Amino acid sequence: MKKSEWLLLVVTLCWGSAYLLLKAAMEAVEPLMLIGLRFMIGFLIAGAILYPRLRKATRRTVALAAMQGALLFLISVTVTFALKSTSTANASFLLSLTVIFVPLLSATFLRQKLTPQLTAGIGFAIAGIGLMTLKMPLSMQPGDLLCMLAALINATYVLLTSRAAKEVDTINLGVLQLGFAGLFGLIFAGFMGQLSLPSTGGGWGAILALAVVCSAFCYIAQPAAQKFTTASRAGLIFSMEPVFAAMFGFLVVGEMLSAQGYAGAALVLTGVLVSEYGARWLQALRRRSRPQAQPQPGPGMLP
């Protein structure tokens, strides 16, 4: 892995802890206010540190940051409300569908061919989602649907980030998108009458951790790192997020999936791996199945 990809893995590790922090923060503040606070605080801290660099931001950078910030706001809204009706582990595994949606969107809008291994991967993922989310009698929680919507929006964000990283200063892009996401959050919180601050130290601690680690660091590091790798490769690395989330969920609160949930999660991860490595596995199997060429007898050798 490149250094940039190791950085994306660290970002993914931080995001794995975000679900528990979100649940703790939502007990102290309303959802839209939480989104506004975490991104605006992250923007103010990062902006103060990087102010000399921000002064050189171009109009193109600001325009792309506004689009990125809007997508971040939408992702945060769907995830925040999803966590009210689904588990941390369930949400994280469903959000890993981003790695499937990225090539699907690439095929639809960028005319990139849908490969057989990607089709197979999607089939595994859909089967896994069924096992994880469908209950008897057959039903799906609203939070599960919101998580899948968040995965689709996140895939759009990943593709736009890969494109934007080739055009503008990625550090300025990362900082400014935080400001736009925070602004959207505070505006909508005002419309919905949710402009209230946390009243507990624990609530402020969770919000500050989300602002500094899961917002400022992660969303500045992501575009900077994606400049040196592909969107599909980034999506594959992000598929580790549910593994980290399940790890934090087990270590901190003892949260575990059911047997059916683990089977579904395994199928989702199988789909992710097949979509990325299926072609290589087939090539390796074909090489092993080919008969080895026998040496031909040369002059003076017995037949």
PDB file of C-alpha atoms in Angstrom:
ATOM      1  CA  MET A   1       0.000   0.000   0.000  1.00  0.00           C
ATOM      2  CA  LYS A   2       1.047   3.568  -0.687  1.00  0.00           C
ATOM      3  CA  LYS A   3       1.509   6.041   2.166  1.00  0.00           C
ATOM      4  CA  SER A   4      -1.664   7.792   0.995  1.00  0.00           C
ATOM      5  CA  GLU A   5      -3.587   4.514   1.296  1.00  0.00           C
ATOM      6  CA  TRP A   6      -2.275   3.915   4.813  1.00  0.00           C
ATOM      7  CA  LEU A   7      -3.559   7.401   5.641  1.00  0.00           C
ATOM      8  CA  LEU A   8      -6.984   6.427   4.266  1.00  0.00           C
ATOM      9  CA  LEU A   9      -6.896   3.334   6.493  1.00  0.00           C
ATOM     10  CA  VAL A  10      -6.267   5.551   9.550  1.00  0.00           C
ATOM     11  CA  VAL A  11      -9.182   7.746   8.442  1.00  0.00           C
ATOM     12  CA  THR A  12     -11.345   4.615   8.206  1.00  0.00           C
ATOM     13  CA  LEU A  13     -10.301   3.575  11.717  1.00  0.00           C
ATOM     14  CA  CYS A  14     -11.403   6.971  13.039  1.00  0.00           C
ATOM     15  CA  TRP A  15     -14.733   6.687  11.239  1.00  0.00           C
ATOM     16  CA  GLY A  16     -15.235   3.292  12.850  1.00  0.00           C
ATOM     17  CA  SER A  17     -15.333   5.031  16.236  1.00  0.00           C
ATOM     18  CA  ALA A  18     -17.692   7.763  15.019  1.00  0.00           C
ATOM     19  CA  TYR A  19     -20.882   5.706  15.447  1.00  0.00           C
ATOM     20  CA  LEU A  20     -20.467   5.368  19.212  1.00  0.00           C
ATOM     21  CA  LEU A  21     -19.563   9.064  19.492  1.00  0.00           C
ATOM     22  CA  LEU A  22     -22.646   9.991  17.462  1.00  0.00           C
ATOM     23  CA  LYS A  23     -24.926   7.986  19.746  1.00  0.00           C
ATOM     24  CA  ALA A  24     -23.391   9.638  22.822  1.00  0.00           C
ATOM     25  CA  ALA A  25     -23.629  13.134  21.305  1.00  0.00           C
ATOM     26  CA  MET A  26     -27.257  12.658  20.236  1.00  0.00           C
ATOM     27  CA  GLU A  27     -28.207  12.188  23.882  1.00  0.00           C
ATOM     28  CA  ALA A  28     -26.957  15.710  24.586  1.00  0.00           C
ATOM     29  CA  VAL A  29     -28.069  17.716  21.540  1.00  0.00           C
ATOM     30  CA  GLU A  30     -30.589  17.610  18.697  1.00  0.00           C
ATOM     31  CA  PRO A  31     -29.432  15.852  15.472  1.00  0.00           C
ATOM     32  CA  LEU A  32     -29.257  18.875  13.141  1.00  0.00           C
ATOM     33  CA  MET A  33     -27.522  20.965  15.787  1.00  0.00           C
ATOM     34  CA  LEU A  34     -25.038  18.143  16.288  1.00  0.00           C
ATOM     35  CA  ILE A  35     -24.177  18.175  12.578  1.00  0.00           C
ATOM     36  CA  GLY A  36     -23.782  21.945  12.576  1.00  0.00           C
ATOM     37  CA  LEU A  37     -21.601  21.952  15.695  1.00  0.00           C
ATOM     38  CA  ARG A  38     -19.254  19.114  14.731  1.00  0.00           C
ATOM     39  CA  PHE A  39     -18.454  20.493  11.290  1.00  0.00           C
ATOM     40  CA  MET A  40     -18.343  24.179  12.253  1.00  0.00           C
ATOM     41  CA  ILE A  41     -16.059  23.525  15.227  1.00  0.00           C
ATOM     42  CA  GLY A  42     -13.839  21.391  12.998  1.00  0.00           C
ATOM     43  CA  PHE A  43     -13.781  24.172  10.395  1.00  0.00           C
ATOM     44  CA  LEU A  44     -12.896  26.872  12.941  1.00  0.00           C
ATOM     45  CA  ILE A  45     -10.054  24.825  14.447  1.00  0.00           C
ATOM     46  CA  ALA A  46      -8.598  23.766  11.086  1.00  0.00           C
ATOM     47  CA  GLY A  47      -9.179  27.220   9.595  1.00  0.00           C
ATOM     48  CA  ALA A  48      -7.313  28.929  12.420  1.00  0.00           C
ATOM     49  CA  ILE A  49      -4.318  26.627  11.954  1.00  0.00           C
ATOM     50  CA  LEU A  50      -4.305  26.821   8.146  1.00  0.00           C
ATOM     51  CA  TYR A  51      -5.475  30.424   7.685  1.00  0.00           C
ATOM     52  CA  PRO A  52      -2.438  31.584   5.623  1.00  0.00           C
ATOM     53  CA  ARG A  53      -3.069  28.765   3.168  1.00  0.00           C
ATOM     54  CA  LEU A  54      -6.834  29.353   3.061  1.00  0.00           C
ATOM     55  CA  ARG A  55      -6.281  32.937   1.917  1.00  0.00           C
ATOM     56  CA  LYS A  56      -5.002  31.523  -1.387  1.00  0.00           C
ATOM     57  CA  ALA A  57      -8.125  29.447  -2.072  1.00  0.00           C
ATOM     58  CA  THR A  58      -9.519  29.919  -5.590  1.00  0.00           C
ATOM     59  CA  ARG A  59     -13.146  30.369  -6.634  1.00  0.00           C
ATOM     60  CA  ARG A  60     -13.077  26.884  -8.123  1.00  0.00           C
ATOM     61  CA  THR A  61     -11.980  25.484  -4.753  1.00  0.00           C
ATOM     62  CA  VAL A  62     -14.825  27.302  -2.982  1.00  0.00           C
ATOM     63  CA  ALA A  63     -17.381  26.051  -5.527  1.00  0.00           C
ATOM     64  CA  LEU A  64     -16.231  22.430  -5.205  1.00  0.00           C
ATOM     65  CA  ALA A  65     -16.099  22.754  -1.409  1.00  0.00           C
ATOM     66  CA  ALA A  66     -19.718  23.936  -1.405  1.00  0.00           C
ATOM     67  CA  MET A  67     -20.778  20.813  -3.331  1.00  0.00           C
ATOM     68  CA  GLN A  68     -18.676  18.594  -1.075  1.00  0.00           C
ATOM     69  CA  GLY A  69     -20.090  20.280   2.019  1.00  0.00           C
ATOM     70  CA  ALA A  70     -23.659  19.738   0.825  1.00  0.00           C
ATOM     71  CA  LEU A  71     -22.951  16.018   0.320  1.00  0.00           C
ATOM     72  CA  LEU A  72     -21.295  15.790   3.754  1.00  0.00           C
ATOM     73  CA  PHE A  73     -24.369  17.397   5.298  1.00  0.00           C
ATOM     74  CA  LEU A  74     -26.696  14.923   3.551  1.00  0.00           C
ATOM     75  CA  ILE A  75     -24.541  11.946   4.574  1.00  0.00           C
ATOM     76  CA  SER A  76     -24.479  13.131   8.184  1.00  0.00           C
ATOM     77  CA  VAL A  77     -28.247  13.723   8.272  1.00  0.00           C
ATOM     78  CA  THR A  78     -29.045  10.229   6.995  1.00  0.00           C
ATOM     79  CA  VAL A  79     -26.515   8.501   9.281  1.00  0.00           C
ATOM     80  CA  THR A  80     -27.506  10.511  12.351  1.00  0.00           C
ATOM     81  CA  PHE A  81     -31.201   9.729  11.965  1.00  0.00           C
ATOM     82  CA  ALA A  82     -30.467   6.114  10.960  1.00  0.00           C
ATOM     83  CA  LEU A  83     -28.709   5.459  14.262  1.00  0.00           C
ATOM     84  CA  LYS A  84     -31.989   6.173  16.061  1.00  0.00           C
ATOM     85  CA  SER A  85     -33.512   2.941  14.688  1.00  0.00           C
ATOM     86  CA  THR A  86     -30.637   0.578  13.923  1.00  0.00           C
ATOM     87  CA  SER A  87     -27.545  -0.745  15.662  1.00  0.00           C
ATOM     88  CA  THR A  88     -23.997   0.557  15.320  1.00  0.00           C
ATOM     89  CA  ALA A  89     -22.773  -2.664  13.704  1.00  0.00           C
ATOM     90  CA  ASN A  90     -25.741  -2.858  11.330  1.00  0.00           C
ATOM     91  CA  ALA A  91     -25.283   0.748  10.227  1.00  0.00           C
ATOM     92  CA  SER A  92     -21.572   0.367   9.617  1.00  0.00           C
ATOM     93  CA  PHE A  93     -21.928  -2.769   7.506  1.00  0.00           C
ATOM     94  CA  LEU A  94     -24.679  -1.251   5.363  1.00  0.00           C
ATOM     95  CA  LEU A  95     -22.592   1.874   4.826  1.00  0.00           C
ATOM     96  CA  SER A  96     -19.809  -0.342   3.470  1.00  0.00           C
ATOM     97  CA  LEU A  97     -21.976  -0.671   0.350  1.00  0.00           C
ATOM     98  CA  THR A  98     -20.206   2.500  -0.745  1.00  0.00           C
ATOM     99  CA  VAL A  99     -17.544   0.265  -2.271  1.00  0.00           C
ATOM    100  CA  ILE A 100     -20.209  -1.316  -4.490  1.00  0.00           C
ATOM    101  CA  PHE A 101     -21.936   1.950  -5.388  1.00  0.00           C
ATOM    102  CA  VAL A 102     -18.704   3.665  -6.472  1.00  0.00           C
ATOM    103  CA  PRO A 103     -18.116   1.442  -9.538  1.00  0.00           C
ATOM    104  CA  LEU A 104     -21.867   1.350 -10.252  1.00  0.00           C
ATOM    105  CA  LEU A 105     -21.972   5.142 -10.466  1.00  0.00           C
ATOM    106  CA  SER A 106     -18.774   5.103 -12.504  1.00  0.00           C
ATOM    107  CA  ALA A 107     -20.405   2.713 -14.979  1.00  0.00           C
ATOM    108  CA  THR A 108     -23.606   4.778 -15.159  1.00  0.00           C
ATOM    109  CA  PHE A 109     -22.212   8.288 -15.440  1.00  0.00           C
ATOM    110  CA  LEU A 110     -18.620   7.773 -16.591  1.00  0.00           C
ATOM    111  CA  ARG A 111     -19.422   4.978 -19.088  1.00  0.00           C
ATOM    112  CA  GLN A 112     -17.094   2.531 -17.369  1.00  0.00           C
ATOM    113  CA  LYS A 113     -17.909  -1.111 -18.121  1.00  0.00           C
ATOM    114  CA  LEU A 114     -19.569  -3.234 -15.415  1.00  0.00           C
ATOM    115  CA  THR A 115     -17.312  -6.288 -15.086  1.00  0.00           C
ATOM    116  CA  PRO A 116     -18.530  -9.834 -14.298  1.00  0.00           C
ATOM    117  CA  GLN A 117     -16.744  -9.861 -10.943  1.00  0.00           C
ATOM    118  CA  LEU A 118     -18.447  -6.587  -9.986  1.00  0.00           C
ATOM    119  CA  THR A 119     -21.830  -8.043 -10.917  1.00  0.00           C
ATOM    120  CA  ALA A 120     -21.078 -11.081  -8.747  1.00  0.00           C
ATOM    121  CA  GLY A 121     -19.962  -8.813  -5.911  1.00  0.00           C
ATOM    122  CA  ILE A 122     -23.225  -6.879  -6.059  1.00  0.00           C
ATOM    123  CA  GLY A 123     -25.136 -10.165  -5.860  1.00  0.00           C
ATOM    124  CA  PHE A 124     -23.257 -11.195  -2.698  1.00  0.00           C
ATOM    125  CA  ALA A 125     -23.826  -7.755  -1.178  1.00  0.00           C
ATOM    126  CA  ILE A 126     -27.574  -7.782  -1.855  1.00  0.00           C
ATOM    127  CA  ALA A 127     -27.867 -11.251  -0.292  1.00  0.00           C
ATOM    128  CA  GLY A 128     -25.910 -10.035   2.721  1.00  0.00           C
ATOM    129  CA  ILE A 129     -28.133  -6.989   3.136  1.00  0.00           C
ATOM    130  CA  GLY A 130     -31.149  -9.287   3.124  1.00  0.00           C
ATOM    131  CA  LEU A 131     -29.736 -11.426   5.924  1.00  0.00           C
ATOM    132  CA  MET A 132     -28.683  -8.405   7.982  1.00  0.00           C
ATOM    133  CA  THR A 133     -31.773  -6.258   7.677  1.00  0.00           C
ATOM    134  CA  LEU A 134     -34.831  -8.394   6.895  1.00  0.00           C
ATOM    135  CA  LYS A 135     -36.622  -9.742   9.961  1.00  0.00           C
ATOM    136  CA  MET A 136     -39.429 -12.266  10.360  1.00  0.00           C
ATOM    137  CA  PRO A 137     -42.089 -11.364   9.477  1.00  0.00           C
ATOM    138  CA  LEU A 138     -40.301  -9.759   6.545  1.00  0.00           C
ATOM    139  CA  SER A 139     -39.663  -6.093   7.301  1.00  0.00           C
ATOM    140  CA  MET A 140     -36.891  -3.509   7.107  1.00  0.00           C
ATOM    141  CA  GLN A 141     -36.105  -0.873   9.692  1.00  0.00           C
ATOM    142  CA  PRO A 142     -36.194   2.773   8.545  1.00  0.00           C
ATOM    143  CA  GLY A 143     -32.635   3.135   9.810  1.00  0.00           C
ATOM    144  CA  ASP A 144     -31.450   0.394   7.447  1.00  0.00           C
ATOM    145  CA  LEU A 145     -32.918   2.194   4.436  1.00  0.00           C
ATOM    146  CA  LEU A 146     -31.317   5.463   5.547  1.00  0.00           C
ATOM    147  CA  CYS A 147     -27.943   3.722   5.859  1.00  0.00           C
ATOM    148  CA  MET A 148     -28.161   2.453   2.296  1.00  0.00           C
ATOM    149  CA  LEU A 149     -29.124   5.942   1.105  1.00  0.00           C
ATOM    150  CA  ALA A 150     -26.111   7.324   3.004  1.00  0.00           C
ATOM    151  CA  ALA A 151     -23.884   4.766   1.264  1.00  0.00           C
ATOM    152  CA  LEU A 152     -25.146   5.947  -2.134  1.00  0.00           C
ATOM    153  CA  ILE A 153     -24.536   9.610  -1.265  1.00  0.00           C
ATOM    154  CA  ASN A 154     -21.124   8.709   0.129  1.00  0.00           C
ATOM    155  CA  ALA A 155     -20.209   6.969  -3.135  1.00  0.00           C
ATOM    156  CA  THR A 156     -21.083  10.187  -4.975  1.00  0.00           C
ATOM    157  CA  TYR A 157     -18.901  12.063  -2.503  1.00  0.00           C
ATOM    158  CA  VAL A 158     -15.968   9.695  -3.085  1.00  0.00           C
ATOM    159  CA  LEU A 159     -16.195  10.100  -6.874  1.00  0.00           C
ATOM    160  CA  LEU A 160     -16.457  13.879  -6.646  1.00  0.00           C
ATOM    161  CA  THR A 161     -13.533  13.965  -4.216  1.00  0.00           C
ATOM    162  CA  SER A 162     -11.332  11.975  -6.602  1.00  0.00           C
ATOM    163  CA  ARG A 163     -12.149  14.405  -9.401  1.00  0.00           C
ATOM    164  CA  ALA A 164     -11.754  17.540  -7.284  1.00  0.00           C
ATOM    165  CA  ALA A 165      -8.426  16.348  -5.863  1.00  0.00           C
ATOM    166  CA  LYS A 166      -6.946  16.495  -9.362  1.00  0.00           C
ATOM    167  CA  GLU A 167      -8.053  20.121  -9.875  1.00  0.00           C
ATOM    168  CA  VAL A 168      -7.571  22.131  -6.678  1.00  0.00           C
ATOM    169  CA  ASP A 169      -5.583  22.355  -3.436  1.00  0.00           C
ATOM    170  CA  THR A 170      -6.846  19.385  -1.421  1.00  0.00           C
ATOM    171  CA  ILE A 171      -6.086  20.923   1.994  1.00  0.00           C
ATOM    172  CA  ASN A 172      -8.124  24.059   1.251  1.00  0.00           C
ATOM    173  CA  LEU A 173     -10.862  21.862  -0.215  1.00  0.00           C
ATOM    174  CA  GLY A 174     -10.981  19.743   2.940  1.00  0.00           C
ATOM    175  CA  VAL A 175     -11.142  22.722   5.295  1.00  0.00           C
ATOM    176  CA  LEU A 176     -13.727  24.719   3.338  1.00  0.00           C
ATOM    177  CA  GLN A 177     -16.096  21.776   2.898  1.00  0.00           C
ATOM    178  CA  LEU A 178     -16.259  21.505   6.691  1.00  0.00           C
ATOM    179  CA  GLY A 179     -17.389  25.121   6.881  1.00  0.00           C
ATOM    180  CA  PHE A 180     -20.149  24.614   4.318  1.00  0.00           C
ATOM    181  CA  ALA A 181     -21.370  21.397   5.974  1.00  0.00           C
ATOM    182  CA  GLY A 182     -21.455  23.141   9.357  1.00  0.00           C
ATOM    183  CA  LEU A 183     -23.269  26.143   7.895  1.00  0.00           C
ATOM    184  CA  PHE A 184     -25.952  23.940   6.322  1.00  0.00           C
ATOM    185  CA  GLY A 185     -26.370  22.118   9.632  1.00  0.00           C
ATOM    186  CA  LEU A 186     -26.826  25.315  11.663  1.00  0.00           C
ATOM    187  CA  ILE A 187     -29.237  26.810   9.115  1.00  0.00           C
ATOM    188  CA  PHE A 188     -31.472  23.742   9.114  1.00  0.00           C
ATOM    189  CA  ALA A 189     -31.214  23.460  12.907  1.00  0.00           C
ATOM    190  CA  GLY A 190     -32.516  27.027  13.097  1.00  0.00           C
ATOM    191  CA  PHE A 191     -35.433  26.243  10.772  1.00  0.00           C
ATOM    192  CA  MET A 192     -36.359  23.181  12.847  1.00  0.00           C
ATOM    193  CA  GLY A 193     -35.994  24.942  16.209  1.00  0.00           C
ATOM    194  CA  GLN A 194     -33.026  22.833  17.301  1.00  0.00           C
ATOM    195  CA  LEU A 195     -30.572  25.633  18.177  1.00  0.00           C
ATOM    196  CA  SER A 196     -29.563  24.408  21.639  1.00  0.00           C
ATOM    197  CA  LEU A 197     -26.168  23.573  23.143  1.00  0.00           C
ATOM    198  CA  PRO A 198     -25.188  20.488  25.180  1.00  0.00           C
ATOM    199  CA  SER A 199     -25.564  20.842  28.930  1.00  0.00           C
ATOM    200  CA  THR A 200     -23.194  18.036  29.981  1.00  0.00           C
ATOM    201  CA  GLY A 201     -19.449  17.567  29.834  1.00  0.00           C
ATOM    202  CA  GLY A 202     -19.889  14.147  28.252  1.00  0.00           C
ATOM    203  CA  GLY A 203     -21.952  15.633  25.444  1.00  0.00           C
ATOM    204  CA  TRP A 204     -19.359  18.308  24.719  1.00  0.00           C
ATOM    205  CA  GLY A 205     -16.593  15.698  24.853  1.00  0.00           C
ATOM    206  CA  ALA A 206     -18.302  13.532  22.230  1.00  0.00           C
ATOM    207  CA  ILE A 207     -18.949  16.554  19.986  1.00  0.00           C
ATOM    208  CA  LEU A 208     -15.348  17.783  20.265  1.00  0.00           C
ATOM    209  CA  ALA A 209     -14.022  14.306  19.433  1.00  0.00           C
ATOM    210  CA  LEU A 210     -16.300  14.195  16.388  1.00  0.00           C
ATOM    211  CA  ALA A 211     -15.225  17.722  15.388  1.00  0.00           C
ATOM    212  CA  VAL A 212     -11.467  17.295  15.747  1.00  0.00           C
ATOM    213  CA  VAL A 213     -10.854  13.641  14.875  1.00  0.00           C
ATOM    214  CA  CYS A 214     -13.803  12.461  12.769  1.00  0.00           C
ATOM    215  CA  SER A 215     -14.380  15.769  10.952  1.00  0.00           C
ATOM    216  CA  ALA A 216     -11.334  18.054  10.804  1.00  0.00           C
ATOM    217  CA  PHE A 217      -8.701  15.315  10.525  1.00  0.00           C
ATOM    218  CA  CYS A 218     -10.658  12.784   8.464  1.00  0.00           C
ATOM    219  CA  TYR A 219     -12.236  15.109   5.901  1.00  0.00           C
ATOM    220  CA  ILE A 220      -9.009  17.028   5.322  1.00  0.00           C
ATOM    221  CA  ALA A 221      -6.896  13.870   5.088  1.00  0.00           C
ATOM    222  CA  GLN A 222      -9.313  12.066   2.741  1.00  0.00           C
ATOM    223  CA  PRO A 223      -9.090  14.401  -0.292  1.00  0.00           C
ATOM    224  CA  ALA A 224      -5.354  14.850   0.279  1.00  0.00           C
ATOM    225  CA  ALA A 225      -4.854  11.069   0.195  1.00  0.00           C
ATOM    226  CA  GLN A 226      -7.314  10.364  -2.624  1.00  0.00           C
ATOM    227  CA  LYS A 227      -5.198  12.533  -4.914  1.00  0.00           C
ATOM    228  CA  PHE A 228      -2.701   9.673  -5.075  1.00  0.00           C
ATOM    229  CA  THR A 229      -5.032   6.687  -5.492  1.00  0.00           C
ATOM    230  CA  THR A 230      -8.159   5.684  -7.407  1.00  0.00           C
ATOM    231  CA  ALA A 231     -11.770   6.013  -6.257  1.00  0.00           C
ATOM    232  CA  SER A 232     -12.247   2.233  -6.392  1.00  0.00           C
ATOM    233  CA  ARG A 233      -9.121   1.626  -4.305  1.00  0.00           C
ATOM    234  CA  ALA A 234     -10.292   4.218  -1.774  1.00  0.00           C
ATOM    235  CA  GLY A 235     -13.689   2.531  -1.645  1.00  0.00           C
ATOM    236  CA  LEU A 236     -12.045  -0.808  -0.931  1.00  0.00           C
ATOM    237  CA  ILE A 237     -10.103   0.683   1.981  1.00  0.00           C
ATOM    238  CA  PHE A 238     -13.282   2.296   3.324  1.00  0.00           C
ATOM    239  CA  SER A 239     -14.887  -1.160   3.387  1.00  0.00           C
ATOM    240  CA  MET A 240     -12.828  -1.776   6.542  1.00  0.00           C
ATOM    241  CA  GLU A 241     -15.003   0.759   8.384  1.00  0.00           C
ATOM    242  CA  PRO A 242     -17.602  -1.800   9.553  1.00  0.00           C
ATOM    243  CA  VAL A 243     -14.831  -4.032  10.885  1.00  0.00           C
ATOM    244  CA  PHE A 244     -13.485  -1.169  12.981  1.00  0.00           C
ATOM    245  CA  ALA A 245     -16.994  -0.108  14.013  1.00  0.00           C
ATOM    246  CA  ALA A 246     -17.864  -3.630  15.151  1.00  0.00           C
ATOM    247  CA  MET A 247     -14.558  -3.759  17.047  1.00  0.00           C
ATOM    248  CA  PHE A 248     -15.287  -0.490  18.871  1.00  0.00           C
ATOM    249  CA  GLY A 249     -18.905  -1.543  19.473  1.00  0.00           C
ATOM    250  CA  PHE A 250     -17.765  -4.802  21.098  1.00  0.00           C
ATOM    251  CA  LEU A 251     -14.896  -3.292  23.119  1.00  0.00           C
ATOM    252  CA  VAL A 252     -16.787  -0.255  24.431  1.00  0.00           C
ATOM    253  CA  VAL A 253     -20.417  -1.337  24.848  1.00  0.00           C
ATOM    254  CA  GLY A 254     -20.321  -5.097  24.240  1.00  0.00           C
ATOM    255  CA  GLU A 255     -22.576  -4.812  21.168  1.00  0.00           C
ATOM    256  CA  MET A 256     -22.721  -7.980  19.051  1.00  0.00           C
ATOM    257  CA  LEU A 257     -24.474  -9.027  15.845  1.00  0.00           C
ATOM    258  CA  SER A 258     -26.812 -12.018  15.734  1.00  0.00           C
ATOM    259  CA  ALA A 259     -25.720 -15.201  13.937  1.00  0.00           C
ATOM    260  CA  GLN A 260     -27.836 -14.146  10.949  1.00  0.00           C
ATOM    261  CA  GLY A 261     -26.233 -10.699  11.094  1.00  0.00           C
ATOM    262  CA  TYR A 262     -22.719 -12.139  11.055  1.00  0.00           C
ATOM    263  CA  ALA A 263     -23.626 -14.320   8.063  1.00  0.00           C
ATOM    264  CA  GLY A 264     -25.023 -11.293   6.240  1.00  0.00           C
ATOM    265  CA  ALA A 265     -21.970  -9.203   7.125  1.00  0.00           C
ATOM    266  CA  ALA A 266     -19.712 -11.956   5.776  1.00  0.00           C
ATOM    267  CA  LEU A 267     -21.632 -11.944   2.488  1.00  0.00           C
ATOM    268  CA  VAL A 268     -21.393  -8.149   2.211  1.00  0.00           C
ATOM    269  CA  LEU A 269     -17.635  -8.277   2.766  1.00  0.00           C
ATOM    270  CA  THR A 270     -17.374 -11.191   0.327  1.00  0.00           C
ATOM    271  CA  GLY A 271     -19.129  -9.051  -2.256  1.00  0.00           C
ATOM    272  CA  VAL A 272     -16.678  -6.240  -1.614  1.00  0.00           C
ATOM    273  CA  LEU A 273     -13.681  -8.556  -2.062  1.00  0.00           C
ATOM    274  CA  VAL A 274     -15.093 -10.305  -5.128  1.00  0.00           C
ATOM    275  CA  SER A 275     -15.806  -6.968  -6.817  1.00  0.00           C
ATOM    276  CA  GLU A 276     -12.178  -5.926  -6.372  1.00  0.00           C
ATOM    277  CA  TYR A 277     -10.196  -9.193  -6.591  1.00  0.00           C
ATOM    278  CA  GLY A 278     -12.482 -11.586  -8.488  1.00  0.00           C
ATOM    279  CA  ALA A 279     -10.597 -11.225 -11.781  1.00  0.00           C
ATOM    280  CA  ARG A 280      -7.246 -11.953 -10.090  1.00  0.00           C
ATOM    281  CA  TRP A 281      -8.629 -15.023  -8.356  1.00  0.00           C
ATOM    282  CA  LEU A 282     -10.007 -16.389 -11.641  1.00  0.00           C
ATOM    283  CA  GLN A 283      -6.678 -15.851 -13.369  1.00  0.00           C
ATOM    284  CA  ALA A 284      -4.855 -17.650 -10.568  1.00  0.00           C
ATOM    285  CA  LEU A 285      -7.278 -20.608 -10.739  1.00  0.00           C
ATOM    286  CA  ARG A 286      -6.887 -20.841 -14.523  1.00  0.00           C
ATOM    287  CA  ARG A 287      -3.096 -20.880 -14.249  1.00  0.00           C
ATOM    288  CA  ARG A 288      -3.258 -23.696 -11.682  1.00  0.00           C
ATOM    289  CA  SER A 289      -5.706 -25.723 -13.774  1.00  0.00           C
ATOM    290  CA  ARG A 290      -3.546 -25.613 -16.916  1.00  0.00           C
ATOM    291  CA  PRO A 291      -1.466 -28.763 -17.447  1.00  0.00           C
ATOM    292  CA  GLN A 292       2.226 -28.194 -17.014  1.00  0.00           C
ATOM    293  CA  ALA A 293       4.238 -28.462 -20.212  1.00  0.00           C
ATOM    294  CA  GLN A 294       6.413 -31.595 -20.245  1.00  0.00           C
ATOM    295  CA  PRO A 295      10.074 -31.177 -21.320  1.00  0.00           C
ATOM    296  CA  GLN A 296      10.763 -32.558 -24.799  1.00  0.00           C
ATOM    297  CA  PRO A 297      13.549 -35.174 -25.058  1.00  0.00           C
ATOM    298  CA  GLY A 298      16.653 -33.712 -26.658  1.00  0.00           C
ATOM    299  CA  PRO A 299      19.452 -35.383 -28.585  1.00  0.00           C
ATOM    300  CA  GLY A 300      20.926 -38.255 -26.675  1.00  0.00           C
ATOM    301  CA  MET A 301      18.023 -38.463 -24.215  1.00  0.00           C
ATOM    302  CA  LEU A 302      15.980 -41.621 -23.781  1.00  0.00           C
ATOM    303  CA  PRO A 303      12.309 -41.281 -24.844  1.00  0.00           C
TER     304      PRO A 303
END
